[in-house]
CSV table of C-alpha atoms in Angstrom, one decimal:
chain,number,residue,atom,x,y,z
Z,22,UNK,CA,-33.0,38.8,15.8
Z,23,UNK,CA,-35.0,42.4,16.3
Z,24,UNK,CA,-35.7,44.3,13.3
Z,25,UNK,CA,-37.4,47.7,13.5
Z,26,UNK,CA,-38.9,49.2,10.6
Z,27,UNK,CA,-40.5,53.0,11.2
Z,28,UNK,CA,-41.8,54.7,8.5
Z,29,UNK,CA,-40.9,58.7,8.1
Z,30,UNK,CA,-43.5,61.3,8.9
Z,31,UNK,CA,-46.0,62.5,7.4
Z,32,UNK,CA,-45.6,64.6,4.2
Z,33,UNK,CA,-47.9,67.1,2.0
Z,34,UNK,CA,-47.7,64.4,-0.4
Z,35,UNK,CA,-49.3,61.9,2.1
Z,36,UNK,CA,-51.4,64.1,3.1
Z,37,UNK,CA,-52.9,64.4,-0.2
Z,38,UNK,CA,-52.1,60.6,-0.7
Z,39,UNK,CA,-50.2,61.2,-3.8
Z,40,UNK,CA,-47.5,58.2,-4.8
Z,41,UNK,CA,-44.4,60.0,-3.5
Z,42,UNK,CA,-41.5,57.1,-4.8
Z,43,UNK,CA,-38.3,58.4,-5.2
Z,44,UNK,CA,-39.2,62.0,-5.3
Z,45,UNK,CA,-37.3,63.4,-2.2
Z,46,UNK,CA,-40.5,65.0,-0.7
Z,47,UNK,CA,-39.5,66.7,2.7
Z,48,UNK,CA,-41.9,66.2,5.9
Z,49,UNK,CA,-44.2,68.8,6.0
Z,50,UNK,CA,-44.4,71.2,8.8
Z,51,UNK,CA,-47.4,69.2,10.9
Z,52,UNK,CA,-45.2,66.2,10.1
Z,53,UNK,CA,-42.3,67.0,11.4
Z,54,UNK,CA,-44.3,68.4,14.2
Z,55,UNK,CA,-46.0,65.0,15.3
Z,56,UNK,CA,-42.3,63.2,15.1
Z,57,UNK,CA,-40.6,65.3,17.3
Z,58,UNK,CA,-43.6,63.6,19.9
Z,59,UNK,CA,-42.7,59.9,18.8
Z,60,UNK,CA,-40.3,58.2,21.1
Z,61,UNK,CA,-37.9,55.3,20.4
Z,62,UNK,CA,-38.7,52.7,23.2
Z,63,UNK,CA,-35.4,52.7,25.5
Z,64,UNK,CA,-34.7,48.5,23.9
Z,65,UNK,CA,-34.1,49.8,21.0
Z,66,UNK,CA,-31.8,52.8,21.1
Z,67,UNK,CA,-28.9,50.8,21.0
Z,68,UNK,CA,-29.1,49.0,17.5
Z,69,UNK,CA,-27.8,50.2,15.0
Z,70,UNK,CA,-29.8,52.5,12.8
Z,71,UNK,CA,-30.0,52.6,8.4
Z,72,UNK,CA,-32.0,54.9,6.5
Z,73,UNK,CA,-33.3,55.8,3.4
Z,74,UNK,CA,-31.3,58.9,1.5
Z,75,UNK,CA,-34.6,60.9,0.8
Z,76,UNK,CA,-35.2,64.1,3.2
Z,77,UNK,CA,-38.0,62.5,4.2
Z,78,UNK,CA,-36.5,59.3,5.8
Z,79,UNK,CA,-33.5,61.2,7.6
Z,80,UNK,CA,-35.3,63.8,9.1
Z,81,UNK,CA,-37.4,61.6,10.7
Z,82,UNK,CA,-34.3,59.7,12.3
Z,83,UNK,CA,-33.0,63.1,13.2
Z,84,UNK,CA,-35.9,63.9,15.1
Z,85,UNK,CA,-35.7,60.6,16.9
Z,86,UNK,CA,-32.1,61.8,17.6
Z,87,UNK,CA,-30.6,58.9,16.0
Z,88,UNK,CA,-27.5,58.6,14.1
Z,89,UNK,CA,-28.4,56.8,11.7
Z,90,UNK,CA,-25.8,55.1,8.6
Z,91,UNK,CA,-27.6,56.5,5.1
Z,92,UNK,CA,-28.1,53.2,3.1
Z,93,UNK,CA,-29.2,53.5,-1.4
Z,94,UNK,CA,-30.7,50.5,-1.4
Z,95,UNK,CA,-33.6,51.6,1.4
Z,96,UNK,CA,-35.1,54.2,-0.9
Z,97,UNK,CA,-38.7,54.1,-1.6
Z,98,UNK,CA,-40.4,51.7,-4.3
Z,99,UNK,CA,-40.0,53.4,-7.4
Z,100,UNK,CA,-43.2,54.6,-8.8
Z,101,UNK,CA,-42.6,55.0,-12.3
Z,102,UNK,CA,-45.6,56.8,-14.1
Z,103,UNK,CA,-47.9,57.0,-11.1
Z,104,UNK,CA,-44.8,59.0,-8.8
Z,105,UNK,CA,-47.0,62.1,-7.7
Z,106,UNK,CA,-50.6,61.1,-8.8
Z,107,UNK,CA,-53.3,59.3,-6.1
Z,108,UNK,CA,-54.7,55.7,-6.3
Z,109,UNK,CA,-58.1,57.0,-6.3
Z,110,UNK,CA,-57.3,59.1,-9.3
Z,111,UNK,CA,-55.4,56.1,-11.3
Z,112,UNK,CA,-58.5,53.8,-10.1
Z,113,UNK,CA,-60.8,56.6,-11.9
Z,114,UNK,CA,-58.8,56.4,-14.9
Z,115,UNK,CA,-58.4,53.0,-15.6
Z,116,UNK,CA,-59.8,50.3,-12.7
Z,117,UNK,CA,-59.4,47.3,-14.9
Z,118,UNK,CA,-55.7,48.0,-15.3
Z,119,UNK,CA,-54.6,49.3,-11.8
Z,120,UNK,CA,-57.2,46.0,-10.3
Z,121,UNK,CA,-55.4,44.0,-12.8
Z,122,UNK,CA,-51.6,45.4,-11.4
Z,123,UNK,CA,-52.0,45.3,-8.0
Z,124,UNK,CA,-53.8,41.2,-8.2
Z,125,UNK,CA,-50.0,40.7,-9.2
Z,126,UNK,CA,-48.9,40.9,-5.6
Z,127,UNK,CA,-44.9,41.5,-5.2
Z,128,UNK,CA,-45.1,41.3,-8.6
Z,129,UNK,CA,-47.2,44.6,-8.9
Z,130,UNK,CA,-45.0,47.2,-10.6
Z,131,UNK,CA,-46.8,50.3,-12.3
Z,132,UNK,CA,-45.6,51.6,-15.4
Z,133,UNK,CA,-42.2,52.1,-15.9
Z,134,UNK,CA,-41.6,51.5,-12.0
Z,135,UNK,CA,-40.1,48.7,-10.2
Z,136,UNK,CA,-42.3,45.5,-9.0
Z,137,UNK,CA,-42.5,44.9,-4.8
Z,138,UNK,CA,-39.9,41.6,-5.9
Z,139,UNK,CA,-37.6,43.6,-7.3
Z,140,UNK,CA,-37.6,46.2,-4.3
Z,141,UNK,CA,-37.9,42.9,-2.1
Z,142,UNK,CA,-34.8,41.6,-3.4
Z,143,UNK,CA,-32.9,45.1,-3.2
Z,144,UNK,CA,-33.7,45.4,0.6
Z,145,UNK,CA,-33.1,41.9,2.2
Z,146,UNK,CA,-29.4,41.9,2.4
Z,147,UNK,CA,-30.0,44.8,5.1
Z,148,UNK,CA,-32.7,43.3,6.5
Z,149,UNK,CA,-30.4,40.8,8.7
Z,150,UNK,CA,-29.6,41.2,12.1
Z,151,UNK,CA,-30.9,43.1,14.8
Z,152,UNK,CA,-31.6,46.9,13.6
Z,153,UNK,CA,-33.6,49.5,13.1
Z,154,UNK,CA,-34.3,50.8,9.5
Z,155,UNK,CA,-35.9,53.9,9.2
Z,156,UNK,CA,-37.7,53.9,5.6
Z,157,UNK,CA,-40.8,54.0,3.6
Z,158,UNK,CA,-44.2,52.3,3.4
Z,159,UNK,CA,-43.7,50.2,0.2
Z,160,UNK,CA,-39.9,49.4,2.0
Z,161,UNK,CA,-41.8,48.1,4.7
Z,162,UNK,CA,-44.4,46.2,2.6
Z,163,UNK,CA,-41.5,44.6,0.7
Z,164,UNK,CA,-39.8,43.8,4.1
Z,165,UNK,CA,-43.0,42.2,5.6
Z,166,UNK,CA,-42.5,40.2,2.4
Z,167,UNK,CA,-39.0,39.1,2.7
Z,168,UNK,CA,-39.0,38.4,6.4
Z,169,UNK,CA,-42.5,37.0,6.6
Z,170,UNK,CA,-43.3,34.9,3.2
Z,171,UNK,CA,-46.0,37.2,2.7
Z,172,UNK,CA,-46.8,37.4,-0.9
Z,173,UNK,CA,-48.4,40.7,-0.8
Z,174,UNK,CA,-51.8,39.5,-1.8
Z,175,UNK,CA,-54.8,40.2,1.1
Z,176,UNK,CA,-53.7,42.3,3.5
Z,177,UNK,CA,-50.8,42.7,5.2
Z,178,UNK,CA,-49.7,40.7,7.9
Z,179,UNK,CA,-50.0,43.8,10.5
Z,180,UNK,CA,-51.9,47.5,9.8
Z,181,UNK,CA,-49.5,50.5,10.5
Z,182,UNK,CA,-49.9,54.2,10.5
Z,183,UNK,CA,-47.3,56.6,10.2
Z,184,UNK,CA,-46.6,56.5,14.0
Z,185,UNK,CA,-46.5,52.9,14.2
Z,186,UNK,CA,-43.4,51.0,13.9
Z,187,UNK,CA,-43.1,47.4,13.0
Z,188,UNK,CA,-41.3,45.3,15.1
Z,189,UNK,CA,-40.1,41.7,13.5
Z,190,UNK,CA,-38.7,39.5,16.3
Z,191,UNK,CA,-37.6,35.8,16.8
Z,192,UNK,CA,-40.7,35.1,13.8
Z,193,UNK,CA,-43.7,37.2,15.1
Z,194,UNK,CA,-44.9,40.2,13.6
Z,195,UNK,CA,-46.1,43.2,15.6
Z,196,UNK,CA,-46.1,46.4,16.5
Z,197,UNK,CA,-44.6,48.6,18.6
Z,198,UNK,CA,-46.5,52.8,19.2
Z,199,UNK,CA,-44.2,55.4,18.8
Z,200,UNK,CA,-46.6,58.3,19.2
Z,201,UNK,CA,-46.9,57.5,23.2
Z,202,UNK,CA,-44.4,58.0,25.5
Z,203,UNK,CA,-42.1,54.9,26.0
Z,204,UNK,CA,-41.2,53.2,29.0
Z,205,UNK,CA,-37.8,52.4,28.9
């Protein structure tokens, strides 16, 4: 079983590294930029492809030039009251409470958002078989978590950037560059 998990480019949120949750944040213009240079290794250009709804996720498929089956239940973590504001400024505010949240592991949820279990358990059924799902990062934290046993406390079981996709296959964990030119 192959699962493919790429995260959307870059936006002006991230770039400011603001919480961007449901808001539907499009790439920004050096974002879009950098993922019309990823390529899709040839292996995988044949599975079939879900996204997120928000701009964000489907242009990036677009880009790729995949068609790609729009799918609810892949949106983004929702953020609650931290949507739009930066760790670093909620850790200024208050570091006893946001320390305090994010010990909880994929039970972390900020205020009035959803915890990593819940998104967890929203994104497994479309976790099975061999795909590629084109989402967000706390998506792809909460799929580590399903798909691994991770529970979301030390770090994760493999570092990704934006141009790094995760590749989940036959029960190892790695990944696969997107920003170099693929051999087929």
């Amino acid at each position: 079983m192959t699962l493919l998990l790429i995260r959307h480019g870059p936006t002006r949120w991230n770039e400011e590294r603001r919480l961007q949750g449901r808001a539907d944040i499009p790439l920004s213009e050096a974002g879009a930029r950098q993922v019309a240079l990823w390529r899709l290794p040839g292996r995988f250009r044949d599975l079939p492809v879900k996204t997120s709804p928000l701009l964000r996720a489907t242009a990036t498929a677009a880009l790729l030039g995949l068609a790609a089956a729009v799918e609810p239940d892949l949106v983004e973590l929702d953020w609650g009251g931290w949507e739009g504001r930066s760790l670093a400024e909620l850790r200024l505010g208050d570091p006893r409470e946001v320390a305090r949240r994010e010990a909880l592991g994929l039970d972390f949820r900020a205020p009035g958002g959803e915890s990593y279990r819940e998104a967890a358990m929203r994104v497994a059924p479309h976790l099975e078989g061999a795909k590629v799902v084109i989402g967000h990062r706390g998506l792809m934290l909460a799929a580590l978590a399903v798909r691994t046993g991770w529970a979301m406390q030390g770090p994760p079981p493999v570092e990704f950037g934006h141009a790094d996709a995760i590749l989940i296959e036959n029960g190892t964990v790695g990944i696969v560059p997107l920003a170099a030119p693929a051999v087929a």
